[in-house]
CSV table of C-alpha atoms in Angstrom, one decimal:
chain,number,residue,atom,x,y,z
A,22,UNK,CA,-13.5,40.4,20.0
A,23,UNK,CA,-16.0,38.3,18.0
A,24,UNK,CA,-16.7,41.3,15.8
A,25,UNK,CA,-13.0,41.6,14.8
A,26,UNK,CA,-12.8,37.8,14.2
A,27,UNK,CA,-15.9,38.1,12.0
A,28,UNK,CA,-14.2,40.8,9.9
A,29,UNK,CA,-11.1,38.6,9.5
A,30,UNK,CA,-13.3,35.7,8.6
A,31,UNK,CA,-15.1,37.6,5.9
A,32,UNK,CA,-11.8,38.8,4.4
A,33,UNK,CA,-10.5,35.2,4.2
A,34,UNK,CA,-13.7,33.8,2.8
A,35,UNK,CA,-13.8,36.6,0.2
A,36,UNK,CA,-10.2,35.8,-0.8
A,37,UNK,CA,-11.3,32.2,-1.6
A,38,UNK,CA,-14.2,33.4,-3.7
A,39,UNK,CA,-16.9,32.6,-1.1
A,40,UNK,CA,-19.9,35.0,-1.7
A,41,UNK,CA,-21.3,34.8,1.8
A,42,UNK,CA,-21.0,37.9,4.0
A,43,UNK,CA,-20.3,37.7,7.7
A,44,UNK,CA,-22.6,39.6,10.1
A,45,UNK,CA,-22.6,39.9,13.9
A,46,UNK,CA,-25.2,38.0,15.8
A,47,UNK,CA,-27.7,37.7,17.3
A,48,UNK,CA,-29.8,38.9,14.4
A,49,UNK,CA,-33.2,40.6,15.0
A,50,UNK,CA,-35.9,37.9,15.3
A,51,UNK,CA,-38.0,39.9,12.8
A,52,UNK,CA,-35.5,39.4,10.0
A,53,UNK,CA,-36.5,37.2,7.1
A,54,UNK,CA,-34.5,34.0,7.1
A,55,UNK,CA,-33.9,34.0,3.4
A,56,UNK,CA,-33.4,37.7,2.9
A,57,UNK,CA,-29.8,36.9,1.9
A,58,UNK,CA,-27.2,34.2,2.2
A,59,UNK,CA,-24.9,35.0,5.1
A,60,UNK,CA,-22.7,33.7,8.0
A,61,UNK,CA,-23.8,34.9,11.4
A,62,UNK,CA,-21.2,34.8,14.2
A,63,UNK,CA,-22.0,35.5,17.8
A,64,UNK,CA,-22.1,34.2,21.3
A,65,UNK,CA,-23.7,30.7,21.7
A,66,UNK,CA,-26.6,31.5,24.0
A,67,UNK,CA,-27.3,27.8,24.4
A,68,UNK,CA,-23.6,27.1,25.2
A,69,UNK,CA,-21.6,27.8,28.3
A,70,UNK,CA,-18.4,29.9,28.8
A,71,UNK,CA,-15.7,28.5,31.1
A,72,UNK,CA,-12.8,29.9,32.9
A,73,UNK,CA,-9.3,28.5,33.5
A,74,UNK,CA,-5.9,29.6,34.8
A,75,UNK,CA,-3.3,31.2,32.5
A,76,UNK,CA,-0.7,29.2,30.8
A,77,UNK,CA,1.8,32.1,30.7
A,78,UNK,CA,2.4,35.4,32.4
A,79,UNK,CA,5.2,36.6,30.2
A,80,UNK,CA,3.3,39.4,28.4
A,81,UNK,CA,2.1,42.9,29.2
A,82,UNK,CA,-0.6,43.1,30.1
A,83,UNK,CA,-0.1,40.0,32.2
A,84,UNK,CA,-2.6,37.3,31.4
A,85,UNK,CA,-4.1,36.1,34.7
A,86,UNK,CA,-6.7,33.7,33.4
A,87,UNK,CA,-8.5,32.4,30.3
A,88,UNK,CA,-12.1,32.8,29.2
A,89,UNK,CA,-13.2,30.0,26.9
A,90,UNK,CA,-16.1,31.8,25.1
A,91,UNK,CA,-18.9,29.8,23.6
A,92,UNK,CA,-19.4,30.8,20.0
A,93,UNK,CA,-22.1,29.9,17.4
A,94,UNK,CA,-21.7,30.3,13.7
A,95,UNK,CA,-24.9,30.0,11.6
A,96,UNK,CA,-24.5,29.5,7.8
A,97,UNK,CA,-27.6,30.5,5.7
A,98,UNK,CA,-27.1,28.9,2.3
A,99,UNK,CA,-29.3,28.7,-0.9
A,100,UNK,CA,-28.4,26.8,-4.0
A,101,UNK,CA,-28.9,29.1,-7.0
A,102,UNK,CA,-30.6,26.6,-9.3
A,103,UNK,CA,-34.3,27.2,-9.7
A,104,UNK,CA,-36.3,24.7,-7.7
A,105,UNK,CA,-33.1,23.4,-6.0
A,106,UNK,CA,-33.5,20.3,-3.9
A,107,UNK,CA,-32.7,20.3,-0.2
A,108,UNK,CA,-29.5,18.2,-0.7
A,109,UNK,CA,-28.2,21.0,-3.0
A,110,UNK,CA,-28.8,23.7,-0.3
A,111,UNK,CA,-27.1,21.5,2.3
A,112,UNK,CA,-24.2,20.8,0.0
A,113,UNK,CA,-23.6,24.5,-0.4
A,114,UNK,CA,-23.9,25.1,3.4
A,115,UNK,CA,-21.3,22.3,4.1
A,116,UNK,CA,-19.0,23.7,1.5
A,117,UNK,CA,-19.1,27.1,3.3
A,118,UNK,CA,-18.6,25.3,6.7
A,119,UNK,CA,-15.4,23.7,5.4
A,120,UNK,CA,-14.1,27.0,4.3
A,121,UNK,CA,-15.0,28.6,7.6
A,122,UNK,CA,-13.3,25.9,9.6
A,123,UNK,CA,-10.1,26.4,7.6
A,124,UNK,CA,-10.2,30.2,7.9
A,125,UNK,CA,-10.8,30.2,11.6
A,126,UNK,CA,-8.0,27.7,12.2
A,127,UNK,CA,-5.7,30.2,10.3
A,128,UNK,CA,-7.0,33.1,12.4
A,129,UNK,CA,-6.6,31.1,15.6
A,130,UNK,CA,-3.0,30.2,14.6
A,131,UNK,CA,-2.1,33.8,13.8
A,132,UNK,CA,-3.7,35.2,17.0
A,133,UNK,CA,-2.4,32.3,19.1
A,134,UNK,CA,-5.8,31.5,20.5
A,135,UNK,CA,-7.0,28.1,21.6
A,136,UNK,CA,-10.2,26.8,19.9
A,137,UNK,CA,-12.2,23.7,20.7
A,138,UNK,CA,-14.8,22.7,18.1
A,139,UNK,CA,-17.9,21.4,19.9
A,140,UNK,CA,-20.3,20.5,17.2
A,141,UNK,CA,-22.1,21.1,14.0
A,142,UNK,CA,-25.7,20.4,12.7
A,143,UNK,CA,-28.4,21.4,10.3
A,144,UNK,CA,-31.2,23.3,12.0
A,145,UNK,CA,-34.7,24.5,10.9
A,146,UNK,CA,-35.1,28.3,11.4
A,147,UNK,CA,-38.0,29.2,13.7
A,148,UNK,CA,-39.9,31.1,11.0
A,149,UNK,CA,-39.7,28.1,8.6
A,150,UNK,CA,-40.6,25.3,10.9
A,151,UNK,CA,-43.9,24.7,9.2
A,152,UNK,CA,-42.7,25.3,5.6
A,153,UNK,CA,-43.2,22.2,3.4
A,154,UNK,CA,-40.2,23.1,1.2
A,155,UNK,CA,-37.6,25.4,2.8
A,156,UNK,CA,-35.8,27.6,0.3
A,157,UNK,CA,-32.3,26.9,1.7
A,158,UNK,CA,-30.4,25.2,4.5
A,159,UNK,CA,-29.0,26.5,7.8
A,160,UNK,CA,-25.9,24.8,9.3
A,161,UNK,CA,-24.7,25.7,12.8
A,162,UNK,CA,-21.1,25.3,14.0
A,163,UNK,CA,-20.3,25.6,17.7
A,164,UNK,CA,-17.0,26.1,19.4
A,165,UNK,CA,-15.2,27.8,22.3
A,166,UNK,CA,-12.7,30.5,21.5
A,167,UNK,CA,-10.0,31.2,24.1
A,168,UNK,CA,-9.2,34.7,25.1
A,169,UNK,CA,-6.9,35.9,27.8
A,170,UNK,CA,-8.1,37.7,30.9
A,171,UNK,CA,-5.7,40.5,31.7
A,172,UNK,CA,-5.4,43.0,34.5
A,173,UNK,CA,-6.3,46.3,32.8
A,174,UNK,CA,-7.9,49.6,33.8
A,175,UNK,CA,-11.5,50.1,32.8
A,176,UNK,CA,-10.2,52.2,29.9
A,177,UNK,CA,-8.1,49.3,28.8
A,178,UNK,CA,-4.6,50.6,29.7
A,179,UNK,CA,-1.8,48.1,30.3
A,180,UNK,CA,0.1,47.9,33.6
A,181,UNK,CA,3.2,50.1,34.0
A,182,UNK,CA,6.4,48.6,32.7
A,183,UNK,CA,9.8,48.7,34.5
A,184,UNK,CA,12.9,49.5,32.5
A,185,UNK,CA,16.1,47.9,33.7
A,186,UNK,CA,19.1,50.2,33.7
A,187,UNK,CA,22.7,49.9,35.1
A,188,UNK,CA,21.6,51.8,38.3
A,189,UNK,CA,18.8,49.2,38.9
A,190,UNK,CA,21.1,46.2,39.0
A,191,UNK,CA,22.2,45.0,42.4
A,192,UNK,CA,24.5,42.2,41.2
A,193,UNK,CA,26.5,41.3,38.1
A,194,UNK,CA,28.0,38.1,36.7
A,195,UNK,CA,31.0,37.6,34.5
A,196,UNK,CA,31.2,34.9,31.9
A,197,UNK,CA,33.9,33.7,29.5
A,198,UNK,CA,33.7,31.7,26.3
A,199,UNK,CA,37.2,30.5,26.8
A,200,UNK,CA,37.4,26.7,26.9
A,201,UNK,CA,41.1,26.3,28.0
A,202,UNK,CA,43.0,27.5,31.0
A,203,UNK,CA,42.4,31.1,31.9
A,204,UNK,CA,45.0,33.9,32.2
A,205,UNK,CA,46.2,33.0,35.6
A,206,UNK,CA,45.6,29.2,35.5
A,207,UNK,CA,43.3,29.5,38.6
A,208,UNK,CA,39.8,28.1,37.9
A,209,UNK,CA,38.4,29.9,40.9
A,210,UNK,CA,39.1,33.4,39.6
A,211,UNK,CA,37.5,35.4,36.8
A,212,UNK,CA,39.5,35.6,33.6
A,213,UNK,CA,40.6,39.1,32.7
A,214,UNK,CA,38.8,38.8,29.3
A,215,UNK,CA,35.5,37.8,30.8
A,216,UNK,CA,32.5,40.0,29.9
A,217,UNK,CA,30.1,41.5,32.4
A,218,UNK,CA,26.5,40.4,31.8
């Protein structure tokens, strides 16, 4: 699911002119931090997933529970000016963070998922911890993304659906939109013009 959200996120960022590409995390630990600017989306291995009951069961497949998945988004940003100062790298990272927040809120709304934003902070990549002048800034955003837990087969098939037909019904009701006396002036009998529902 995070892969698909990442693809939607990249499309939305690109539509707003943001040059950062979105990649799936975790990245290989051997990758160079500043090989390129990017946004990395993946599970937050320092976070914790949680489970809760479903709020509705009106869809197929029936949603029986909710997984609140811990997610981490890492933004690797570099200001393009030669010899850029740290505040310039950080300004660029925060600009991307604002755009990511708005894009994910739009995706959440369309998909009808719940999202809880749990934090954000600048971090120092492990391979640059001893660098006297880092060539960019890394900003991490953490959140939980809600996804339904449905009863599916291993292959992902929905549950069988039941079609209601006239032969399935065991009772019927009659209703009338008439607001005055009915055709026989007896309020305890069904009007002749009533419709079967």
